[in-house]
């Protein structure tokens, strides 16, 4: 039970209940749809770019608490960032959710992303947590559909 409680930290519950940047972005410069059939998560990510900078980012859709809170936290982190910074954060997130369990991640280096360190123990949940990031990458790469399978 402790592990499950660790997984559903308060930050995750809060973002699930009141997601940030939730909704469609009209006339988005790029967008993509992400599906995680294993869990039933389905999200859309919308972006507006000002040169290389993500000037606006929103998402909508439906899914479990992990997928929704991950998308919410991702949008708060990426607004105002450059595409390169977004890719670096994606790399960081990927490292976090695929690292060995004994590696500890502190809030100093990983900030809000650190709350997802707990998903490493639950491979199915890694897909939930990563869905928003893969969908973001698809949007930036000009692909419109991404799926975790
Ligand atoms: Zn899920």
Coordinates of C-alpha atoms and ligand atoms in Angstrom, one line a residue:
X1 CA 0.0 0.0 0.0
X2 CA 2.8 2.4 0.8
X3 CA 4.1 2.1 -2.7
X4 CA 0.7 3.0 -4.2
X5 CA 0.5 5.9 -1.8
X6 CA 3.9 7.1 -2.8
X7 CA 2.9 6.9 -6.5
X8 CA -0.2 9.1 -6.0
X9 CA 1.5 12.0 -4.3
X10 CA -0.5 15.1 -3.5
X11 CA 0.9 17.0 -6.4
X12 CA -0.4 14.4 -8.8
X13 CA -3.8 14.4 -7.2
X14 CA -4.0 18.2 -7.3
X15 CA -3.1 18.4 -11.0
X16 CA -5.6 15.6 -11.7
X17 CA -8.4 17.5 -10.0
X18 CA -7.6 20.9 -11.4
X19 CA -5.4 20.5 -14.4
X20 CA -3.4 23.5 -15.7
X21 CA -3.7 24.7 -19.3
X22 CA -6.6 22.4 -19.9
X23 CA -8.6 23.0 -23.1
X24 CA -8.3 23.3 -26.8
X25 CA -6.1 25.9 -28.4
X26 CA -7.8 27.4 -31.4
X27 CA -5.6 27.9 -34.5
X28 CA -2.7 26.0 -32.9
X29 CA 0.6 26.0 -34.8
X30 CA 1.0 22.3 -34.1
X31 CA -0.9 19.7 -32.3
X32 CA -1.0 15.9 -31.9
X33 CA -3.1 13.2 -30.4
X34 CA -1.8 10.6 -28.0
X35 CA -3.2 7.3 -27.2
X36 CA -2.3 4.8 -24.5
X37 CA -4.6 1.8 -25.3
X38 CA -3.3 -0.1 -22.3
X39 CA -4.9 2.2 -19.8
X40 CA -7.3 4.1 -22.0
X41 CA -5.6 7.5 -21.8
X42 CA -6.3 9.8 -24.7
X43 CA -4.9 13.3 -24.9
X44 CA -4.4 16.1 -27.4
X45 CA -1.6 18.6 -27.1
X46 CA -1.7 22.0 -28.8
X47 CA 1.1 24.4 -29.2
X48 CA 1.7 27.9 -30.5
X49 CA 5.2 28.8 -31.4
X50 CA 6.9 32.2 -31.5
X51 CA 10.0 31.4 -33.4
X52 CA 11.7 28.7 -31.3
X53 CA 9.7 29.5 -28.2
X54 CA 6.6 27.7 -27.0
X55 CA 4.4 30.7 -26.4
X56 CA 1.3 28.8 -25.6
X57 CA 0.6 25.2 -24.8
X58 CA -2.6 23.5 -23.8
X59 CA -4.0 20.0 -23.6
X60 CA -7.3 18.2 -23.3
X61 CA -8.7 14.7 -23.3
X62 CA -9.3 12.1 -20.7
X63 CA -7.3 9.6 -18.8
X64 CA -6.1 8.3 -15.5
X65 CA -4.7 10.6 -12.8
X66 CA -1.1 9.9 -13.8
X67 CA -1.5 10.8 -17.5
X68 CA -3.6 13.9 -16.7
X69 CA -1.3 15.2 -14.0
X70 CA 1.8 14.5 -16.1
X71 CA 0.3 16.5 -19.0
X72 CA -0.7 19.3 -16.7
X73 CA 2.8 19.6 -15.1
X74 CA 4.4 19.3 -18.6
X75 CA 2.4 22.3 -19.9
X76 CA 3.3 24.4 -16.8
X77 CA 7.0 23.6 -17.3
X78 CA 7.1 24.2 -21.0
X79 CA 5.3 27.4 -21.5
X80 CA 7.9 30.1 -22.4
X81 CA 10.6 27.5 -23.0
X82 CA 12.4 27.0 -26.3
X83 CA 12.0 23.8 -28.3
X84 CA 15.5 22.8 -27.4
X85 CA 14.8 23.3 -23.7
X86 CA 11.6 21.2 -24.1
X87 CA 13.5 18.4 -25.7
X88 CA 16.1 18.5 -22.9
X89 CA 13.3 18.3 -20.3
X90 CA 11.8 15.4 -22.2
X91 CA 15.2 13.7 -22.0
X92 CA 15.3 14.4 -18.2
X93 CA 11.8 13.0 -17.8
X94 CA 12.7 9.9 -19.8
X95 CA 15.8 9.3 -17.6
X96 CA 13.7 9.7 -14.5
X97 CA 11.0 7.2 -15.4
X98 CA 13.4 4.6 -16.7
X99 CA 16.1 4.8 -14.1
X100 CA 16.9 2.0 -11.7
X101 CA 14.9 2.2 -8.5
X102 CA 17.8 2.7 -6.3
X103 CA 18.7 6.0 -8.0
X104 CA 17.2 8.9 -6.1
X105 CA 16.0 12.1 -7.7
X106 CA 15.9 15.3 -5.7
X107 CA 13.6 18.2 -6.2
X108 CA 16.6 20.6 -6.8
X109 CA 17.5 19.0 -10.1
X110 CA 14.1 17.6 -11.2
X111 CA 11.6 20.0 -9.6
X112 CA 8.1 19.0 -10.3
X113 CA 9.2 16.1 -12.5
X114 CA 10.5 14.3 -9.4
X115 CA 7.0 13.4 -8.3
X116 CA 6.9 10.9 -11.2
X117 CA 10.0 9.0 -9.9
X118 CA 7.5 6.5 -8.3
X119 CA 6.2 5.3 -11.6
X120 CA 9.4 3.4 -12.3
X121 CA 8.1 0.5 -10.2
X122 CA 5.0 0.2 -12.3
X123 CA 5.9 -0.3 -16.0
X124 CA 2.3 0.2 -17.2
X125 CA 2.3 3.6 -15.4
X126 CA 5.4 4.7 -17.1
X127 CA 3.3 4.8 -20.3
X128 CA 0.7 6.8 -18.6
X129 CA 3.2 9.3 -17.3
X130 CA 5.1 9.5 -20.6
X131 CA 2.1 9.9 -22.9
X132 CA 1.9 13.7 -22.8
X133 CA 5.7 14.0 -23.5
X134 CA 5.5 11.6 -26.5
X135 CA 2.5 13.5 -27.8
X136 CA 4.4 16.8 -27.4
X137 CA 7.3 15.4 -29.4
X138 CA 4.9 14.2 -32.2
X139 CA 3.4 17.7 -32.4
X140 CA 6.8 19.3 -32.7
X141 CA 7.9 16.7 -35.3
X142 CA 4.8 17.3 -37.3
X143 CA 3.2 13.9 -36.6
X144 CA -0.3 14.0 -35.6
X145 CA -0.9 10.7 -33.9
X146 CA 1.2 8.9 -31.3
X147 CA 0.5 5.7 -29.5
X148 CA 2.4 4.0 -26.7
X149 CA 2.2 0.6 -28.4
Ligands
LIG1 ZN1 -3.2 5.9 -17.6

